Amino acid sequence: MSALAIDNLTKSFGDVQTLKGINIALDSGEFLVLLGASGCGKSTLLNIIAGLAEPTSGGVSIDGRSLTGVHPKDRDIAMVFQSYALYPNLTVARNIGFGLEMRRVPKPERERAVLEAARLLQIEPLLDRKPSQLSGGQRQRVAIGRALVRQPKVFLFDEPLSNLDAKLRMEMRTELKRLHQMLKTTIVYVTHDQIEAMTLATRIAVMRNGKIEQWGTPEAIYQRPATAYVATFVGAPPMNMLAGIWREGGLQINGLDRMLDLPRPKAAKADKITLGIRPEALQLGNDGISLPLRVDVSELTGPELIVTGKIGTQRLVASFPARHRIDTGELLDLRLPADQAHFFDVETGKRLNDDSHD
Amino acid sequence: MSSSWLTTRAWLLMLPLLAVMVGVIGWPLAETVRLSFTDAKLVGTGGDYVGLANYSKMLTGSAFQKTLWATLWFALASVAIEMVVGVLAALLLNEKFYGRTILRALMILPWALPTVVNATLWRLIYNPEYGAMNAALTQIGLIDAYRSWLGEPGSAMWAIILADVWKNFPLVTLIALAALQAVPRDTIAASLVDGAGPFRRFRYVTLPHLAGPLMVALVLRTIEAFKVFDIIWIMTRGGPANTTRTLSILVYQEGFSFQRAGSGASLALIVTLMVSLLALAYGGLLRKTAGRMD
C-alpha cells in the first residue's frame, strides 16, 4: 500500500486541461519533488492533494484511504507555502500551534509540541514575536514549524524557498534535507528549481503540460533523461542538443565534415537524430570521440570554467574544473566518452539509447 | 538667473491663488472669530464687544448639551451600523456568484446620489399617509396602523439614521472590497488546512488585512457624521421637539433663524474645534494602525 497514491487524475478549467492523467504511487518516507516550469500543472496537483482544489476525474488516497470529498483539515496533511502564509496578528508561538488549537488539543500538550518544533528549527527565541518582526528565513521556519507540530502523514511544500535570497535558500535546503532524514515523513515538494529537486528528492516527477514526463530517482533523471525536454530542463548549464544524421561509418553532426564513431542504438530507426551531451561530460585528453571546438566565450564561475563555442554550425557548451586556462579563439580537441552520448528522437523527443527501458 | 529672483518669481506666481484663499477662507474665518466676541445681529450694525459671553452662554445652555448628545448618538449609531453592514456587504460581494459585477455597480448607487435626493426619497418612504414603509410594515403585519415615522420623537432619529446608513454604507463596502482583494490566498489556504472555520478565518486572516483600510473609512465617516446637516435639514429640520437637532443645525438656527450672528459664530467655532480634535485623534490612531500593520 502506498503512502500516497494518485490514480489517473485529471483537472480541467473550462476547456483547458491542466492535468492530463497523473499516476503516482509513493512509498512511505519518500521525498517526492514535482519539478517543472511554471504552468506545467505541478501546483494544481499539489492543491488537489491538499484538498484546496477538486480533481475533474481520478482520485487521491493516503495510506489507502480515499480523500475524495474530504476537507483539507481532515486529510492528515500539512502544507508550507511560498509566501509563508502566516497569521499576521498572532505570535510565532500561536502561529505554530494554530492547527492544534483548532483541533482543541489541550494547552499544555500544545505548548510542549510548539516548543519542540521551535527547538528543532532553532526559533525558540522568536516565539513571542509577530511575523512582521521576522526576516524571510525566520518566517519560513515558522511556517515549517506550523506544519511539523501537526505530525501529519504527508507534508506538502509549495515552492517554499522561492522567496528567499540565494544564500538563505541553500541553508534552508540543507535544513529541509536534515529534517527529512530525521523525521522520515513522506513529503511532496513542488519547485521549478532543478537544483532543489536534485538535492532534496528521493524521487522526482518531471512535469510538462499536465503530464509526468519522467518519474525516477534524481540519478536516473540526470543520467538517463527519458526525453529531450527532461535532458535540457535538469542540469546547469543545460545539456547540449546537436542535430545529426546517421551515415555509413557513424554519426555526422550538422555542419561538421567528420563522422563521429558512435554506435547506432537499436531504437534509432530514423536517420535524423538529436545527440545530447552534458557540458561536464566533455573532457580534454586522448580518450573518447574527438570533437573540435572553436572557443567564442570563456566564463569562470569560480568552481568551474564554462566554455562556449561552435562545432560545425552548432553551439556547444563545455564545462571544466577552474584550474584549466582556456582563452577565446583557441581550438580545443574535446573528447566525448561513448557512454556519455544521449540520443533522442527528433520528432518525439524520446530517449533512444539502448539503456532506455531498464 | 539668481536664486532670489527664482524665489520672487515663485511668490509672484502663487500670489493670485494666495489672494483668493485669503479672500474666501482667511477673511471669513477671521470675521467669524471677531463676530464671536460681539453681540452682532445678522442684519443691522456690527454689534458691541462682549468678551467670552457668547461662548459661556452657548456651552452652558441646555440646547447645546442636548444637541451634542443627539449629534454623538447620530454619529455613533450611523457609523457603527455602516461599518458592520458595509463589511458584510463586501464579504458577500467578494464571493463568486452570477450577477456579481452588476450588483457591485448597483451598490455604489446610493452613495453616488446627492444627499438632497436621498433625503427626499426617504421622506417619501416615511410619509405617514402614502409612504412605502407604512404600507410594507402593515402588509406584513408588523404594525397595525400607519405611523408618522419622522413626526414622532421616538422614531425620527432612527428613521434618519436608517436613511444615512443606506446612503453611506457603500463607501465602507467599496473600501473593504478593495482591501479584501489584498488578502493573500495562501493564508486562506493555510487556515483551511489548519482547520479554521469561517469565523476564525475571518478573525485571523481577513480582519487583519481589513483593519487599516477600515480605519480610514471610520475616520472619514465619523467626521462627516459629526458635521451632518443636509439630510436632517431636509427630512425633519431638527424636529420633532428638537430630537434630531445636531450641532450644525443648531449653528444654523442660532445664526440665521434667530439671526444672532455673534453667538452663532461662537457656536460655529466650538463645533470646528471639536471636529478638529476628532480629526487629530484619528490621525494619531491611523498612524498607530499603519505602524502595527508593518
mmCIF file of C-alpha atoms in Angstrom, chain A:
data_model
loop_
_atom_site.group_PDB
_atom_site.id
_atom_site.type_symbol
_atom_site.label_atom_id
_atom_site.label_comp_id
_atom_site.label_asym_id
_atom_site.label_seq_id
_atom_site.Cartn_x
_atom_site.Cartn_y
_atom_site.Cartn_z
ATOM 1 C CA MET A 1 0.000 0.000 0.000
ATOM 2 C CA SER A 2 1.365 3.378 -0.989
ATOM 3 C CA ALA A 3 1.689 6.246 1.456
ATOM 4 C CA LEU A 4 0.339 8.462 -1.312
ATOM 5 C CA ALA A 5 -1.439 7.167 -4.394
ATOM 6 C CA ILE A 6 -2.745 9.272 -7.242
ATOM 7 C CA ASP A 7 -4.884 7.432 -9.704
ATOM 8 C CA ASN A 8 -5.454 8.636 -13.249
ATOM 9 C CA LEU A 9 -6.120 12.171 -12.102
ATOM 10 C CA THR A 10 -7.261 14.953 -14.445
ATOM 11 C CA LYS A 11 -8.166 18.560 -13.902
ATOM 12 C CA SER A 12 -9.807 20.946 -16.353
ATOM 13 C CA PHE A 13 -10.546 24.644 -16.086
ATOM 14 C CA GLY A 14 -13.238 25.193 -18.692
ATOM 15 C CA ASP A 15 -11.812 23.912 -21.981
ATOM 16 C CA VAL A 16 -8.251 23.907 -20.730
ATOM 17 C CA GLN A 17 -6.989 20.622 -19.331
ATOM 18 C CA THR A 18 -4.188 21.410 -16.875
ATOM 19 C CA LEU A 19 -3.675 17.848 -15.630
ATOM 20 C CA LYS A 20 -3.935 15.016 -18.149
ATOM 21 C CA GLY A 21 -3.941 11.729 -16.312
ATOM 22 C CA ILE A 22 -1.470 11.730 -13.432
ATOM 23 C CA ASN A 23 -0.500 8.432 -11.798
ATOM 24 C CA ILE A 24 1.720 8.358 -8.737
ATOM 25 C CA ALA A 25 2.458 5.658 -6.175
ATOM 26 C CA LEU A 26 4.752 6.872 -3.438
ATOM 27 C CA ASP A 27 6.192 4.765 -0.632
ATOM 28 C CA SER A 28 6.169 5.941 2.958
ATOM 29 C CA GLY A 29 9.098 8.191 3.878
ATOM 30 C CA GLU A 30 9.889 9.198 0.297
ATOM 31 C CA PHE A 31 10.683 12.772 -0.678
ATOM 32 C CA LEU A 32 8.885 13.404 -3.962
ATOM 33 C CA VAL A 33 9.696 16.551 -5.908
ATOM 34 C CA LEU A 34 7.258 17.706 -8.573
ATOM 35 C CA LEU A 35 9.579 19.539 -10.930
ATOM 36 C CA GLY A 36 8.514 21.648 -13.884
ATOM 37 C CA ALA A 37 8.337 25.066 -15.474
ATOM 38 C CA SER A 38 5.526 27.408 -14.470
ATOM 39 C CA GLY A 39 2.215 26.357 -15.957
ATOM 40 C CA CYS A 40 3.035 22.642 -16.070
ATOM 41 C CA GLY A 41 0.340 21.847 -13.500
ATOM 42 C CA LYS A 42 2.564 20.977 -10.541
ATOM 43 C CA SER A 43 0.960 23.471 -8.137
ATOM 44 C CA THR A 44 -2.529 22.438 -9.237
ATOM 45 C CA LEU A 45 -1.604 18.831 -8.460
ATOM 46 C CA LEU A 46 -0.339 19.819 -5.013
ATOM 47 C CA ASN A 47 -3.526 21.797 -4.313
ATOM 48 C CA ILE A 48 -5.593 18.765 -5.274
ATOM 49 C CA ILE A 49 -3.585 16.561 -2.898
ATOM 50 C CA ALA A 50 -4.178 19.183 -0.188
ATOM 51 C CA GLY A 51 -7.902 19.311 -0.942
ATOM 52 C CA LEU A 52 -7.770 23.004 -1.867
ATOM 53 C CA ALA A 53 -8.955 22.103 -5.375
ATOM 54 C CA GLU A 54 -11.151 19.268 -6.632
ATOM 55 C CA PRO A 55 -9.971 16.982 -9.432
ATOM 56 C CA THR A 56 -12.157 16.682 -12.534
ATOM 57 C CA SER A 57 -11.662 12.914 -12.508
ATOM 58 C CA GLY A 58 -9.467 10.404 -10.743
ATOM 59 C CA GLY A 59 -8.601 10.326 -7.076
ATOM 60 C CA VAL A 60 -6.022 10.715 -4.344
ATOM 61 C CA SER A 61 -5.548 8.389 -1.413
ATOM 62 C CA ILE A 62 -3.255 8.455 1.599
ATOM 63 C CA ASP A 63 -2.408 5.111 3.237
ATOM 64 C CA GLY A 64 -5.167 3.520 1.205
ATOM 65 C CA ARG A 65 -7.850 5.952 2.411
ATOM 66 C CA SER A 66 -9.575 7.752 -0.449
ATOM 67 C CA LEU A 67 -9.600 11.519 0.022
ATOM 68 C CA THR A 68 -12.419 12.309 -2.371
ATOM 69 C CA GLY A 69 -14.656 14.892 -0.737
ATOM 70 C CA VAL A 70 -12.531 15.031 2.415
ATOM 71 C CA HIS A 71 -11.934 18.542 3.826
ATOM 72 C CA PRO A 72 -8.281 19.731 3.834
ATOM 73 C CA LYS A 73 -8.217 19.727 7.637
ATOM 74 C CA ASP A 74 -9.218 16.044 7.779
ATOM 75 C CA ARG A 75 -6.668 14.768 5.252
ATOM 76 C CA ASP A 76 -3.805 14.285 7.680
ATOM 77 C CA ILE A 77 -1.597 16.612 5.654
ATOM 78 C CA ALA A 78 0.246 19.832 6.459
ATOM 79 C CA MET A 79 1.296 22.416 3.926
ATOM 80 C CA VAL A 80 4.042 25.030 3.654
ATOM 81 C CA PHE A 81 3.509 27.884 1.227
ATOM 82 C CA GLN A 82 5.822 30.019 -0.881
ATOM 83 C CA SER A 83 4.577 33.232 0.747
ATOM 84 C CA TYR A 84 4.848 31.645 4.253
ATOM 85 C CA ALA A 85 1.122 32.403 4.803
ATOM 86 C CA LEU A 86 1.492 33.228 8.497
ATOM 87 C CA TYR A 87 -1.340 34.790 10.515
ATOM 88 C CA PRO A 88 -0.212 38.419 10.768
ATOM 89 C CA ASN A 89 -1.577 39.344 14.195
ATOM 90 C CA LEU A 90 -0.713 36.130 16.050
ATOM 91 C CA THR A 91 2.611 35.479 17.776
ATOM 92 C CA VAL A 92 5.034 32.924 16.393
ATOM 93 C CA ALA A 93 4.004 30.505 19.140
ATOM 94 C CA ARG A 94 0.311 30.772 18.284
ATOM 95 C CA ASN A 95 1.044 30.582 14.562
ATOM 96 C CA ILE A 96 2.851 27.297 15.082
ATOM 97 C CA GLY A 97 0.205 25.959 17.432
ATOM 98 C CA PHE A 98 -2.778 27.215 15.399
ATOM 99 C CA GLY A 99 -3.571 23.873 13.799
ATOM 100 C CA LEU A 100 -3.525 22.172 17.203
ATOM 101 C CA GLU A 101 -5.593 24.987 18.723
ATOM 102 C CA MET A 102 -8.233 24.487 16.019
ATOM 103 C CA ARG A 103 -8.242 20.769 16.831
ATOM 104 C CA ARG A 104 -8.828 21.563 20.513
ATOM 105 C CA VAL A 105 -5.587 19.985 21.681
ATOM 106 C CA PRO A 106 -5.213 20.836 25.414
ATOM 107 C CA LYS A 107 -2.973 23.789 26.122
ATOM 108 C CA PRO A 108 -0.090 22.056 27.974
ATOM 109 C CA GLU A 109 0.227 19.463 25.231
ATOM 110 C CA ARG A 110 0.062 22.190 22.585
ATOM 111 C CA GLU A 111 2.767 24.252 24.263
ATOM 112 C CA ARG A 112 5.010 21.235 24.539
ATOM 113 C CA ALA A 113 4.606 20.486 20.814
ATOM 114 C CA VAL A 114 5.245 24.114 19.838
ATOM 115 C CA LEU A 115 8.377 24.265 21.973
ATOM 116 C CA GLU A 116 9.672 21.037 20.497
ATOM 117 C CA ALA A 117 9.128 22.238 16.926
ATOM 118 C CA ALA A 118 10.711 25.599 17.738
ATOM 119 C CA ARG A 119 13.729 23.867 19.211
ATOM 120 C CA LEU A 120 14.077 21.676 16.133
ATOM 121 C CA LEU A 121 14.007 24.731 13.868
ATOM 122 C CA GLN A 122 16.111 26.893 16.209
ATOM 123 C CA ILE A 123 13.478 29.620 16.556
ATOM 124 C CA GLU A 124 12.855 29.362 20.305
ATOM 125 C CA PRO A 125 13.883 32.995 20.998
ATOM 126 C CA LEU A 126 11.299 34.210 18.451
ATOM 127 C CA LEU A 127 8.209 32.567 19.963
ATOM 128 C CA ASP A 128 6.755 35.815 21.355
ATOM 129 C CA ARG A 129 7.290 37.892 18.204
ATOM 130 C CA LYS A 130 4.809 38.771 15.483
ATOM 131 C CA PRO A 131 5.503 37.665 11.877
ATOM 132 C CA SER A 132 6.122 41.275 10.807
ATOM 133 C CA GLN A 133 9.160 41.347 13.120
ATOM 134 C CA LEU A 134 10.812 38.371 11.418
ATOM 135 C CA SER A 135 13.128 38.028 8.427
ATOM 136 C CA GLY A 136 12.115 35.948 5.406
ATOM 137 C CA GLY A 137 14.146 32.950 6.531
ATOM 138 C CA GLN A 138 12.699 33.108 10.041
ATOM 139 C CA ARG A 139 9.158 33.335 8.660
ATOM 140 C CA GLN A 140 9.720 30.235 6.583
ATOM 141 C CA ARG A 141 10.995 28.391 9.633
ATOM 142 C CA VAL A 142 7.807 29.358 11.462
ATOM 143 C CA ALA A 143 5.734 28.113 8.521
ATOM 144 C CA ILE A 144 7.620 24.811 8.588
ATOM 145 C CA GLY A 145 7.143 24.649 12.352
ATOM 146 C CA ARG A 146 3.400 25.084 11.885
ATOM 147 C CA ALA A 147 3.430 22.028 9.618
ATOM 148 C CA LEU A 148 5.745 19.986 11.902
ATOM 149 C CA VAL A 149 3.641 20.177 15.080
ATOM 150 C CA ARG A 150 0.707 18.588 13.338
ATOM 151 C CA GLN A 151 2.727 15.384 12.735
ATOM 152 C CA PRO A 152 0.845 14.685 9.511
ATOM 153 C CA LYS A 153 1.119 11.605 7.296
ATOM 154 C CA VAL A 154 2.217 13.753 4.341
ATOM 155 C CA PHE A 155 3.961 17.141 4.179
ATOM 156 C CA LEU A 156 3.211 19.348 1.186
ATOM 157 C CA PHE A 157 5.637 22.094 0.193
ATOM 158 C CA ASP A 158 4.696 24.665 -2.456
ATOM 159 C CA GLU A 159 7.930 26.316 -3.672
ATOM 160 C CA PRO A 160 8.895 27.097 -0.074
ATOM 161 C CA LEU A 161 12.314 28.554 -0.864
ATOM 162 C CA SER A 162 11.476 30.746 -3.855
ATOM 163 C CA ASN A 163 11.083 33.935 -1.829
ATOM 164 C CA LEU A 164 14.442 33.612 -0.090
ATOM 165 C CA ASP A 165 17.760 35.032 -1.274
ATOM 166 C CA ALA A 166 20.347 32.651 -2.744
ATOM 167 C CA LYS A 167 22.425 32.109 0.385
ATOM 168 C CA LEU A 168 19.430 31.551 2.652
ATOM 169 C CA ARG A 169 17.880 29.252 0.080
ATOM 170 C CA MET A 170 20.900 26.953 0.279
ATOM 171 C CA GLU A 171 20.848 26.948 4.068
ATOM 172 C CA MET A 172 17.152 26.124 4.203
ATOM 173 C CA ARG A 173 17.611 23.422 1.576
ATOM 174 C CA THR A 174 20.150 21.663 3.757
ATOM 175 C CA GLU A 175 17.872 22.226 6.749
ATOM 176 C CA LEU A 176 14.938 20.590 4.969
ATOM 177 C CA LYS A 177 17.074 17.627 3.979
ATOM 178 C CA ARG A 178 18.208 17.249 7.590
ATOM 179 C CA LEU A 179 14.607 17.418 8.818
ATOM 180 C CA HIS A 180 13.513 14.761 6.356
ATOM 181 C CA GLN A 181 16.332 12.434 7.295
ATOM 182 C CA MET A 182 15.371 12.871 10.939
ATOM 183 C CA LEU A 183 11.568 12.690 10.705
ATOM 184 C CA LYS A 184 11.266 10.281 7.746
ATOM 185 C CA THR A 185 7.828 11.644 6.881
ATOM 186 C CA THR A 186 6.516 11.407 3.344
ATOM 187 C CA ILE A 187 6.981 14.728 1.539
ATOM 188 C CA VAL A 188 5.610 16.130 -1.705
ATOM 189 C CA TYR A 189 7.549 19.206 -2.749
ATOM 190 C CA VAL A 190 6.819 21.484 -5.712
ATOM 191 C CA THR A 191 9.587 23.502 -7.332
ATOM 192 C CA HIS A 192 10.851 24.798 -10.658
ATOM 193 C CA ASP A 193 14.413 24.756 -9.348
ATOM 194 C CA GLN A 194 16.235 21.669 -10.634
ATOM 195 C CA ILE A 195 19.000 22.013 -8.041
ATOM 196 C CA GLU A 196 16.422 21.814 -5.239
ATOM 197 C CA ALA A 197 14.891 18.795 -6.950
ATOM 198 C CA MET A 198 18.224 17.021 -7.404
ATOM 199 C CA THR A 199 19.460 17.660 -3.858
ATOM 200 C CA LEU A 200 16.279 17.028 -1.884
ATOM 201 C CA ALA A 201 14.372 14.329 -3.708
ATOM 202 C CA THR A 202 14.440 10.590 -3.337
ATOM 203 C CA ARG A 203 12.022 10.573 -6.273
ATOM 204 C CA ILE A 204 11.443 13.200 -8.949
ATOM 205 C CA ALA A 205 8.448 13.635 -11.214
ATOM 206 C CA VAL A 206 9.344 15.978 -14.057
ATOM 207 C CA MET A 207 6.084 17.532 -15.243
ATOM 208 C CA ARG A 208 5.262 19.171 -18.539
ATOM 209 C CA ASN A 209 1.917 20.278 -19.979
ATOM 210 C CA GLY A 210 -0.098 18.484 -17.316
ATOM 211 C CA LYS A 211 1.695 15.150 -17.659
ATOM 212 C CA ILE A 212 4.529 13.432 -15.883
ATOM 213 C CA GLU A 213 7.335 13.463 -18.425
ATOM 214 C CA GLN A 214 9.614 11.282 -16.336
ATOM 215 C CA TRP A 215 9.420 9.563 -12.971
ATOM 216 C CA GLY A 216 12.565 8.386 -11.276
ATOM 217 C CA THR A 217 15.379 8.874 -8.808
ATOM 218 C CA PRO A 218 17.487 12.040 -9.197
ATOM 219 C CA GLU A 219 20.323 9.881 -10.593
ATOM 220 C CA ALA A 220 18.068 8.292 -13.212
ATOM 221 C CA ILE A 221 16.606 11.636 -14.214
ATOM 222 C CA TYR A 222 20.069 13.097 -14.624
ATOM 223 C CA GLN A 223 21.872 10.172 -16.192
ATOM 224 C CA ARG A 224 19.098 8.682 -18.294
ATOM 225 C CA PRO A 225 16.688 11.518 -19.135
ATOM 226 C CA ALA A 226 13.640 9.982 -20.796
ATOM 227 C CA THR A 227 13.047 12.889 -23.179
ATOM 228 C CA ALA A 228 14.915 15.800 -24.689
ATOM 229 C CA TYR A 229 12.791 18.123 -22.502
ATOM 230 C CA VAL A 230 13.923 16.464 -19.262
ATOM 231 C CA ALA A 231 17.503 16.403 -20.531
ATOM 232 C CA THR A 232 17.584 20.165 -21.079
ATOM 233 C CA PHE A 233 15.468 21.050 -18.014
ATOM 234 C CA VAL A 234 17.681 19.285 -15.485
ATOM 235 C CA GLY A 235 21.308 20.342 -15.298
ATOM 236 C CA ALA A 236 23.088 23.688 -15.464
ATOM 237 C CA PRO A 237 24.437 24.642 -17.894
ATOM 238 C CA PRO A 238 21.842 22.571 -19.777
ATOM 239 C CA MET A 239 22.643 19.553 -21.929
ATOM 240 C CA ASN A 240 23.870 20.360 -25.457
ATOM 241 C CA MET A 241 21.456 19.187 -28.128
ATOM 242 C CA LEU A 242 23.149 18.679 -31.501
ATOM 243 C CA ALA A 243 21.282 17.799 -34.692
ATOM 244 C CA GLY A 244 22.885 14.983 -36.686
ATOM 245 C CA ILE A 245 22.335 12.266 -39.299
ATOM 246 C CA TRP A 246 23.338 8.576 -39.236
ATOM 247 C CA ARG A 247 25.556 7.747 -42.207
ATOM 248 C CA GLU A 248 27.819 4.905 -43.238
ATOM 249 C CA GLY A 249 30.544 4.842 -40.632
ATOM 250 C CA GLY A 250 28.911 6.858 -37.872
ATOM 251 C CA LEU A 251 27.033 9.961 -36.887
ATOM 252 C CA GLN A 252 27.511 13.221 -38.747
ATOM 253 C CA ILE A 253 26.841 16.386 -36.775
ATOM 254 C CA ASN A 254 25.251 19.047 -38.983
ATOM 255 C CA GLY A 255 27.942 21.406 -40.263
ATOM 256 C CA LEU A 256 30.803 19.067 -39.366
ATOM 257 C CA ASP A 257 32.526 17.042 -42.118
ATOM 258 C CA ARG A 258 33.885 14.370 -39.839
ATOM 259 C CA MET A 259 31.898 11.256 -38.804
ATOM 260 C CA LEU A 260 31.643 10.540 -35.085
ATOM 261 C CA ASP A 261 32.352 6.918 -34.283
ATOM 262 C CA LEU A 262 29.259 6.322 -32.147
ATOM 263 C CA PRO A 263 27.287 3.041 -32.087
ATOM 264 C CA ARG A 264 23.777 3.470 -33.513
ATOM 265 C CA PRO A 265 21.218 2.450 -30.866
ATOM 266 C CA LYS A 266 18.666 -0.204 -31.877
ATOM 267 C CA ALA A 267 15.738 2.148 -31.337
ATOM 268 C CA ALA A 268 17.149 4.763 -33.739
ATOM 269 C CA LYS A 269 15.037 3.896 -36.773
ATOM 270 C CA ALA A 270 15.101 7.334 -38.422
ATOM 271 C CA ASP A 271 18.360 8.653 -39.856
ATOM 272 C CA LYS A 272 17.980 12.079 -38.292
ATOM 273 C CA ILE A 273 18.740 12.212 -34.591
ATOM 274 C CA THR A 274 19.435 14.574 -31.733
ATOM 275 C CA LEU A 275 22.697 13.971 -29.889
ATOM 276 C CA GLY A 276 22.684 15.130 -26.271
ATOM 277 C CA ILE A 277 25.958 15.869 -24.465
ATOM 278 C CA ARG A 278 26.222 17.182 -20.906
ATOM 279 C CA PRO A 279 28.736 20.058 -20.724
ATOM 280 C CA GLU A 280 30.716 18.318 -17.990
ATOM 281 C CA ALA A 281 30.931 15.053 -19.987
ATOM 282 C CA LEU A 282 33.320 16.717 -22.421
ATOM 283 C CA GLN A 283 36.969 16.277 -21.458
ATOM 284 C CA LEU A 284 40.401 17.347 -22.585
ATOM 285 C CA GLY A 285 42.660 14.357 -23.231
ATOM 286 C CA ASN A 286 43.026 11.402 -25.550
ATOM 287 C CA ASP A 287 40.166 9.037 -24.644
ATOM 288 C CA GLY A 288 36.803 9.157 -26.374
ATOM 289 C CA ILE A 289 35.412 10.589 -29.542
ATOM 290 C CA SER A 290 37.104 13.712 -30.755
ATOM 291 C CA LEU A 291 35.050 16.924 -31.127
ATOM 292 C CA PRO A 292 36.823 20.070 -32.371
ATOM 293 C CA LEU A 293 35.565 23.275 -30.716
ATOM 294 C CA ARG A 294 36.488 26.864 -31.588
ATOM 295 C CA VAL A 295 36.101 28.875 -28.345
ATOM 296 C CA ASP A 296 33.972 32.062 -28.561
ATOM 297 C CA VAL A 297 33.435 32.805 -24.884
ATOM 298 C CA SER A 298 35.154 31.528 -21.786
ATOM 299 C CA GLU A 299 33.495 32.218 -18.393
ATOM 300 C CA LEU A 300 34.971 31.478 -14.983
ATOM 301 C CA THR A 301 32.170 30.973 -12.439
ATOM 302 C CA GLY A 302 34.535 30.182 -9.565
ATOM 303 C CA PRO A 303 34.446 26.416 -9.199
ATOM 304 C CA GLU A 304 34.223 25.816 -12.931
ATOM 305 C CA LEU A 305 35.194 27.248 -16.283
ATOM 306 C CA ILE A 306 32.366 27.356 -18.832
ATOM 307 C CA VAL A 307 33.398 27.447 -22.461
ATOM 308 C CA THR A 308 31.031 28.263 -25.315
ATOM 309 C CA GLY A 309 31.914 27.753 -28.969
ATOM 310 C CA LYS A 310 30.867 26.358 -32.322
ATOM 311 C CA ILE A 311 31.100 22.800 -33.547
ATOM 312 C CA GLY A 312 30.303 22.843 -37.227
ATOM 313 C CA THR A 313 27.378 25.265 -37.345
ATOM 314 C CA GLN A 314 26.037 24.423 -33.899
ATOM 315 C CA ARG A 315 26.634 25.898 -30.469
ATOM 316 C CA LEU A 316 28.294 23.755 -27.851
ATOM 317 C CA VAL A 317 28.930 24.414 -24.160
ATOM 318 C CA ALA A 318 31.546 22.578 -22.148
ATOM 319 C CA SER A 319 32.491 22.954 -18.503
ATOM 320 C CA PHE A 320 35.797 22.167 -16.840
ATOM 321 C CA PRO A 321 37.305 22.458 -13.375
ATOM 322 C CA ALA A 322 38.525 26.004 -12.812
ATOM 323 C CA ARG A 323 42.200 25.067 -12.844
ATOM 324 C CA HIS A 324 42.162 24.914 -16.670
ATOM 325 C CA ARG A 325 43.209 28.019 -18.637
ATOM 326 C CA ILE A 326 41.328 28.370 -21.914
ATOM 327 C CA ASP A 327 41.326 31.556 -23.980
ATOM 328 C CA THR A 328 38.917 32.935 -26.539
ATOM 329 C CA GLY A 329 39.737 31.881 -30.094
ATOM 330 C CA GLU A 330 41.526 28.700 -29.044
ATOM 331 C CA LEU A 331 40.746 25.490 -30.964
ATOM 332 C CA LEU A 332 40.047 22.681 -28.494
ATOM 333 C CA ASP A 333 40.103 18.975 -29.201
ATOM 334 C CA LEU A 334 37.324 17.848 -26.866
ATOM 335 C CA ARG A 335 36.754 14.185 -26.067
ATOM 336 C CA LEU A 336 33.360 12.565 -25.507
ATOM 337 C CA PRO A 337 33.282 9.130 -23.808
ATOM 338 C CA ALA A 338 30.946 6.962 -25.909
ATOM 339 C CA ASP A 339 28.782 6.069 -22.877
ATOM 340 C CA GLN A 340 28.122 9.764 -22.247
ATOM 341 C CA ALA A 341 26.228 10.237 -25.521
ATOM 342 C CA HIS A 342 22.442 10.623 -25.216
ATOM 343 C CA PHE A 343 20.256 10.010 -28.258
ATOM 344 C CA PHE A 344 16.809 11.499 -28.726
ATOM 345 C CA ASP A 345 14.206 11.100 -31.447
ATOM 346 C CA VAL A 346 13.936 14.315 -33.476
ATOM 347 C CA GLU A 347 10.136 14.069 -33.736
ATOM 348 C CA THR A 348 9.023 12.738 -30.349
ATOM 349 C CA GLY A 349 11.994 13.794 -28.210
ATOM 350 C CA LYS A 350 12.074 10.261 -26.710
ATOM 351 C CA ARG A 351 15.343 8.760 -25.480
ATOM 352 C CA LEU A 352 16.697 6.143 -27.900
ATOM 353 C CA ASN A 353 19.723 4.799 -26.043
ATOM 354 C CA ASP A 354 19.848 1.036 -25.543
ATOM 355 C CA ASP A 355 19.551 1.525 -21.759
ATOM 356 C CA SER A 356 16.202 3.301 -22.125
ATOM 357 C CA HIS A 357 13.985 0.503 -20.923
ATOM 358 C CA ASP A 358 15.655 -0.688 -17.778
#
